[in-house]
Amino acid sequence: MPLSEFELIERYFRRCGAVRADVRLGVGDDAALLEPGAGTTLVAAVDTLVEGVHFPPGCCAESIGHRALAVNLSDLAAMGARPAWALLALTLPAAEASWLEAFTSGFAALAEAHQVALVGGDTTHGPLVVTVTLLGQVPAGAALRRSGAAPGDALFVSGTPGDAAAGLALEQGRLAAGEHEAFLRKRFLFPTPRVALGERLRRHASACIDVSDGLLADAGKLARASGCGVELEAERLPFSAALGALGTRQARELALTGGDDYELCFAVPADALGRLEAELPAAQWGYTRIGTLCAGAAVRVRDATGELSVATAGYDHFSAPQS
Amino acid sequence: MPLSEFELIERYFRRCGAVRADVRLGVGDDAALLEPGAGTTLVAAVDTLVEGVHFPPGCCAESIGHRALAVNLSDLAAMGARPAWALLALTLPAAEASWLEAFTSGFAALAEAHQVALVGGDTTHGPLVVTVTLLGQVPAGAALRRSGAAPGDALFVSGTPGDAAAGLALEQGRLAAGEHEAFLRKRFLFPTPRVALGERLRRHASACIDVSDGLLADAGKLARASGCGVELEAERLPFSAALGALGTRQARELALTGGDDYELCFAVPADALGRLEAELPAAQWGYTRIGTLCAGAAVRVRDATGELSVATAGYDHFSAPQS
């Protein structure tokens, strides 16, 4: 017998994620009541995952629950914000208990890890589409933005971009990677949003963006928002062992143009590099310098042999929809 | 040539809705930055409209834009909150300029009327699904809830419920209503959320809910959340002239079980009825007493002949999906 919306809420969503003292009223009324802290700016992001576009049909439900929150955590990380409250709009073809259990367990585990409470939502009947709105806070005036970088600033990326795109290609049967397959699939299915790094970067970065559409495209957005160009050095790109095993050419292309990394790309003024390394050692925090902001508006990639041409400039939902 | 996501944002969403001084950073970065007022509680709601479920395929885009915001304005009205900021997650089969212009004009007109700024969003490729998250504010501790009513409280509804369900039936070719068709269709396509009434009810109501799934079902939810039963008097149901022209039997059924009204159903203690009428005259504010909260848990409808049986208890997305 199908579950009613009321039963769905009671069984899966009423207690999901962290318990927070600043939630005056959570799931179950017409709206949630929340108490932002004094002296903070509210930070709000929304992202949607569509079956067949953002994940393959039949993708594991635990991953969908994890990723639906992770992509928003990554947006808040890019602002230097601390996440707090989520709302979940879930459109489902059918209310299947096993799917819902796996979905909510993926969502809840990540929510608890980041002290996020699920405070509201809407469950509707239709094609599988998951939209999460995430609210968080940042000290007043302290948020990071895409704008703010200047020519001469160093450009960094966290983690090892390109893994997730390789993992998606594996999920879709477009790639083989032998012993590295499990690692790469996991990097697509369960990305790690860099929330703690984002919060700490408030003291160091001049600009920040999360890498969701491909490193080259997103570095270009940061540069454009800052009124700069950017030059990436291909030889500095940090590859995981698994990505590197695909060979330099493919690893570079995936790292530069693959999507779904949910890493942070950030700029740091040259005179602040010493303090960055002293307070957030790169070896401990897992980020790498990959280039430099420059005057002008060009987005370039170079290696020792000169300027490289890059096949595509990243993922754009309407010009080049995946399907 | 298809529009890129960047062009979509620039052309349709960057300037949409009201301009507000408390928006530090709106559409175009990884997240929005907002400044809630001191001494206020944040109120957050999310609702999704799915093509073929919440509106008929091919429904006018201006209506979809209006309704996607209206359903959330109605949720905030039910909490007694003042709306402020919206985020729009729009999943679209194709980025057609004429559709987007009509959609955003419907959304923007209602947003401007209620001083709501569009501060963020996500546009994705897929089946037509629209999710709006609406944030607003209420003085600390002053929000209305579904709980709070007690046996003996009078139950009211705003407006004329049932019109929207008749309008949907007209849109779907399941009804004929002669000269009244335009009025009824408009009540479905362009519902009026009762935001100003909701704010004023904070001084009077013991509980409030918005009527979206049918008056009987939603009155029952208010009663259950308040630990009461409820008795509705069918002869008190306020019909529009257009609904009344369908005859008492059909008008009652639509008013009690039809969805999509976006009216407010609220309870007022017996000793506060004089003050309610003095400060918010029913004739001016357009609400009607329809019943009384009572001890127990039963939800009943009576007329002069005795207890009525009502065909269905309202709309539930998973037990009885429309399609």
XYZ file of C-alpha atoms in Angstrom, chain B:
323
model
C 20.614 28.987 -30.699
C 20.048 27.768 -27.147
C 20.766 30.070 -24.238
C 23.561 29.199 -21.834
C 22.817 29.062 -18.128
C 24.791 32.311 -17.746
C 22.658 34.048 -20.379
C 19.473 32.696 -18.798
C 20.453 34.204 -15.469
C 21.468 37.529 -16.978
C 18.396 37.856 -19.153
C 15.627 36.575 -16.895
C 16.652 36.196 -13.293
C 19.239 38.773 -12.240
C 16.647 41.511 -11.912
C 13.415 39.779 -10.952
C 11.073 40.819 -8.179
C 11.568 43.586 -5.643
C 14.815 45.396 -4.836
C 15.535 45.119 -1.110
C 18.173 46.875 0.985
C 18.668 43.754 3.123
C 20.041 41.744 0.163
C 23.829 42.000 0.501
C 24.442 39.757 -2.534
C 21.771 38.326 -4.830
C 21.730 36.125 -7.928
C 25.084 35.262 -9.525
C 27.520 33.971 -6.888
C 27.594 30.539 -5.201
C 25.014 31.654 -2.619
C 23.005 34.724 -1.612
C 23.904 36.921 1.368
C 20.943 38.285 3.348
C 20.545 40.432 6.462
C 17.598 39.365 8.638
C 16.233 42.081 10.918
C 17.109 42.130 14.613
C 14.516 40.552 16.914
C 12.952 38.484 14.163
C 12.527 34.781 13.615
C 13.401 33.483 10.153
C 10.560 31.650 8.384
C 11.346 29.194 5.553
C 9.067 27.224 3.224
C 9.573 25.230 0.028
C 7.008 23.987 -2.487
C 7.272 22.230 -5.826
C 4.975 22.339 -8.854
C 5.279 19.422 -11.301
C 3.808 19.544 -14.793
C 0.965 17.060 -15.111
C 0.523 16.871 -11.328
C 0.079 20.428 -10.043
C -0.868 22.021 -13.349
C -2.008 20.581 -16.690
C 0.577 20.040 -19.438
C 0.759 23.170 -21.591
C -0.560 25.407 -18.791
C 0.140 29.095 -19.341
C 3.665 29.945 -18.198
C 2.622 33.206 -16.543
C 0.327 31.209 -14.273
C 3.092 28.722 -13.433
C 5.406 31.567 -12.419
C 2.644 33.168 -10.335
C 1.571 29.940 -8.649
C 5.104 28.735 -7.864
C 5.542 31.826 -5.692
C 1.909 32.051 -4.521
C 1.899 28.605 -2.919
C 4.903 29.605 -0.814
C 3.503 33.051 0.010
C 0.448 31.205 1.287
C 2.640 29.027 3.547
C 4.277 32.118 5.017
C 0.880 33.817 5.407
C -0.242 30.816 7.478
C 2.663 31.479 9.879
C 1.794 35.185 10.104
C 5.131 35.999 8.460
C 6.222 38.791 6.140
C 7.939 37.370 3.014
C 11.311 38.745 1.922
C 13.568 36.540 -0.237
C 12.971 33.754 -2.766
C 15.172 31.137 -4.421
C 13.994 29.503 -7.643
C 15.012 26.023 -8.822
C 13.715 25.651 -12.362
C 14.008 22.398 -14.302
C 13.091 22.914 -17.950
C 12.914 20.733 -21.060
C 14.205 23.657 -23.155
C 15.120 27.299 -22.641
C 12.446 28.959 -24.811
C 12.480 32.743 -24.674
C 8.695 33.211 -24.917
C 8.029 30.671 -22.153
C 10.695 32.187 -19.903
C 9.392 35.705 -20.461
C 5.853 34.707 -19.510
C 7.042 32.638 -16.536
C 9.235 35.374 -15.103
C 6.599 38.037 -15.695
C 4.081 36.017 -13.649
C 6.658 35.409 -10.922
C 7.966 38.977 -10.866
C 4.553 40.680 -10.710
C 3.592 38.744 -7.594
C 7.071 39.122 -6.080
C 6.958 42.883 -6.527
C 3.460 43.079 -5.042
C 4.778 41.421 -1.874
C 8.228 43.055 -1.797
C 9.986 39.728 -2.424
C 13.454 39.741 -4.004
C 14.660 36.770 -6.084
C 18.097 36.180 -4.568
C 19.246 32.848 -5.952
C 18.390 29.792 -7.973
C 19.404 26.943 -10.193
C 18.333 26.246 -13.767
C 18.625 22.656 -14.921
C 17.657 20.557 -17.906
C 14.877 17.988 -17.487
C 11.101 17.613 -17.133
C 9.220 20.777 -16.124
C 9.485 21.024 -12.326
C 9.466 24.332 -10.437
C 10.601 24.585 -6.808
C 10.513 27.874 -4.934
C 12.022 28.381 -1.495
C 10.631 31.435 0.260
C 12.203 33.079 3.298
C 10.511 35.676 5.458
C 10.438 37.072 8.937
C 8.141 37.309 11.912
C 8.692 39.102 15.238
C 10.411 36.700 17.645
C 7.933 34.370 19.328
C 4.936 35.700 17.358
C 4.544 33.105 14.585
C 1.242 31.321 14.072
C 1.251 27.526 13.985
C -1.165 24.708 13.209
C -1.123 23.786 16.872
C -2.550 26.123 19.519
C -6.302 25.839 18.979
C -8.531 24.497 21.770
C -12.046 23.013 21.938
C -14.567 25.824 21.678
C -12.437 27.984 19.364
C -14.271 29.196 16.277
C -12.908 28.073 12.882
C -12.759 30.465 9.921
C -11.730 30.371 6.283
C -10.715 33.285 4.072
C -12.110 33.835 0.590
C -14.304 31.355 -1.235
C -12.817 27.833 -1.241
C -13.637 25.475 -4.098
C -13.251 28.032 -6.888
C -9.745 26.835 -7.777
C -10.794 23.186 -7.973
C -13.613 24.205 -10.317
C -11.110 26.234 -12.335
C -8.789 23.228 -12.659
C -11.732 21.056 -13.750
C -12.501 23.675 -16.424
C -8.854 23.710 -17.568
C -9.022 19.919 -17.875
C -12.348 19.935 -19.720
C -14.128 18.077 -16.902
C -16.668 20.835 -16.161
C -18.718 23.528 -17.869
C -19.663 26.751 -16.044
C -20.945 29.133 -18.713
C -20.495 32.805 -17.918
C -18.505 31.980 -14.768
C -15.689 30.121 -16.498
C -13.242 33.017 -16.737
C -13.600 33.832 -13.038
C -13.112 30.224 -11.941
C -10.154 29.599 -14.262
C -8.464 32.694 -12.890
C -8.973 31.493 -9.329
C -6.986 28.353 -10.243
C -4.371 29.991 -12.470
C -3.724 33.113 -10.354
C -4.566 32.407 -6.702
C -4.310 35.275 -4.211
C -2.179 34.380 -1.169
C -3.552 36.039 1.990
C -0.316 37.570 3.214
C -1.721 40.754 4.752
C -4.469 38.824 6.550
C -1.942 36.297 7.913
C 0.233 39.041 9.376
C -2.745 40.645 11.114
C -4.053 37.309 12.425
C -0.994 37.039 14.702
C -2.933 39.212 17.190
C -6.068 37.083 17.040
C -5.708 33.472 15.886
C -4.834 30.526 18.136
C -3.828 28.400 15.105
C -3.625 28.776 11.329
C -2.994 26.618 8.239
C -3.091 27.364 4.556
C -5.699 25.533 2.517
C -3.873 23.741 -0.275
C -5.052 20.119 -0.100
C -8.776 20.824 0.455
C -10.523 22.657 3.278
C -11.727 19.540 5.085
C -8.311 17.858 5.009
C -6.474 21.006 6.077
C -8.979 21.880 8.822
C -8.431 18.317 10.019
C -4.651 18.860 10.082
C -5.074 22.014 12.158
C -7.375 20.162 14.542
C -5.022 17.175 14.840
C -1.965 19.380 15.432
C -3.970 21.157 18.153
C -5.136 17.891 19.750
C -8.793 18.622 18.920
C -11.583 17.466 16.700
C -13.503 19.833 14.433
C -17.084 20.213 13.266
C -17.777 22.122 10.063
C -21.245 23.503 9.297
C -21.889 22.989 5.603
C -24.478 25.765 5.481
C -21.853 28.308 6.520
C -19.462 27.507 3.647
C -18.875 30.714 1.663
C -19.432 30.139 -2.054
C -18.548 32.554 -4.801
C -21.477 33.294 -7.114
C -19.672 31.231 -9.749
C -19.293 28.186 -7.495
C -22.808 28.506 -6.112
C -24.165 28.409 -9.669
C -22.962 24.786 -9.882
C -25.575 23.849 -7.268
C -25.218 23.222 -3.544
C -24.116 19.608 -3.777
C -21.233 20.183 -6.198
C -20.266 23.503 -4.624
C -20.010 21.891 -1.178
C -17.934 19.017 -2.462
C -15.524 21.335 -4.296
C -15.280 23.709 -1.323
C -14.592 20.876 1.128
C -12.349 18.574 -0.901
C -10.996 20.545 -3.859
C -7.375 21.634 -3.583
C -5.337 24.670 -4.651
C -7.348 27.321 -2.791
C -4.406 28.980 -0.978
C -6.806 30.489 1.514
C -6.192 30.611 5.276
C -8.078 28.422 7.723
C -7.715 29.715 11.281
C -9.040 29.292 14.804
C -9.992 32.110 17.170
C -10.882 31.655 20.868
C -14.512 32.456 21.681
C -13.556 35.331 23.991
C -11.478 36.970 21.211
C -14.202 37.048 18.561
C -15.338 40.586 19.428
C -11.826 41.977 19.107
C -11.304 40.098 15.807
C -14.430 41.650 14.303
C -13.560 45.095 15.675
C -9.985 45.112 14.355
C -10.380 42.961 11.208
C -14.021 43.306 10.086
C -15.011 40.130 8.251
C -16.777 42.091 5.526
C -13.596 44.029 4.794
C -11.074 41.190 5.169
C -13.164 38.502 3.513
C -13.322 35.587 5.921
C -16.194 33.454 7.213
C -16.852 31.355 10.277
C -17.333 27.743 9.130
C -17.279 25.681 12.313
C -15.947 25.014 15.781
C -13.067 23.076 17.311
C -14.275 20.381 19.718
C -12.975 17.775 22.118
C -11.942 14.422 20.679
C -10.333 13.706 17.326
C -13.260 13.467 14.888
C -13.541 15.645 11.779
C -17.236 16.090 10.936
C -19.375 18.071 8.527
C -23.005 18.772 9.441
C -25.963 20.567 7.953
C -29.512 21.005 9.242
C -30.328 17.420 8.239
C -27.464 15.868 10.246
C -23.919 14.618 9.598
C -22.794 14.559 5.965
C -20.495 12.002 4.449
C -17.837 13.586 2.283
C -16.548 11.658 -0.711
C -12.824 12.119 -0.191
C -10.741 13.662 2.523
C -8.690 15.920 0.284
C -5.685 15.610 -1.909
C -2.702 13.418 -1.028
C 0.184 13.259 -3.450
C 1.161 9.623 -3.030
C -2.082 7.850 -2.175
C -4.059 9.462 -4.974
C -1.821 11.171 -7.515
C -3.546 13.262 -10.142
C -2.225 12.703 -13.626
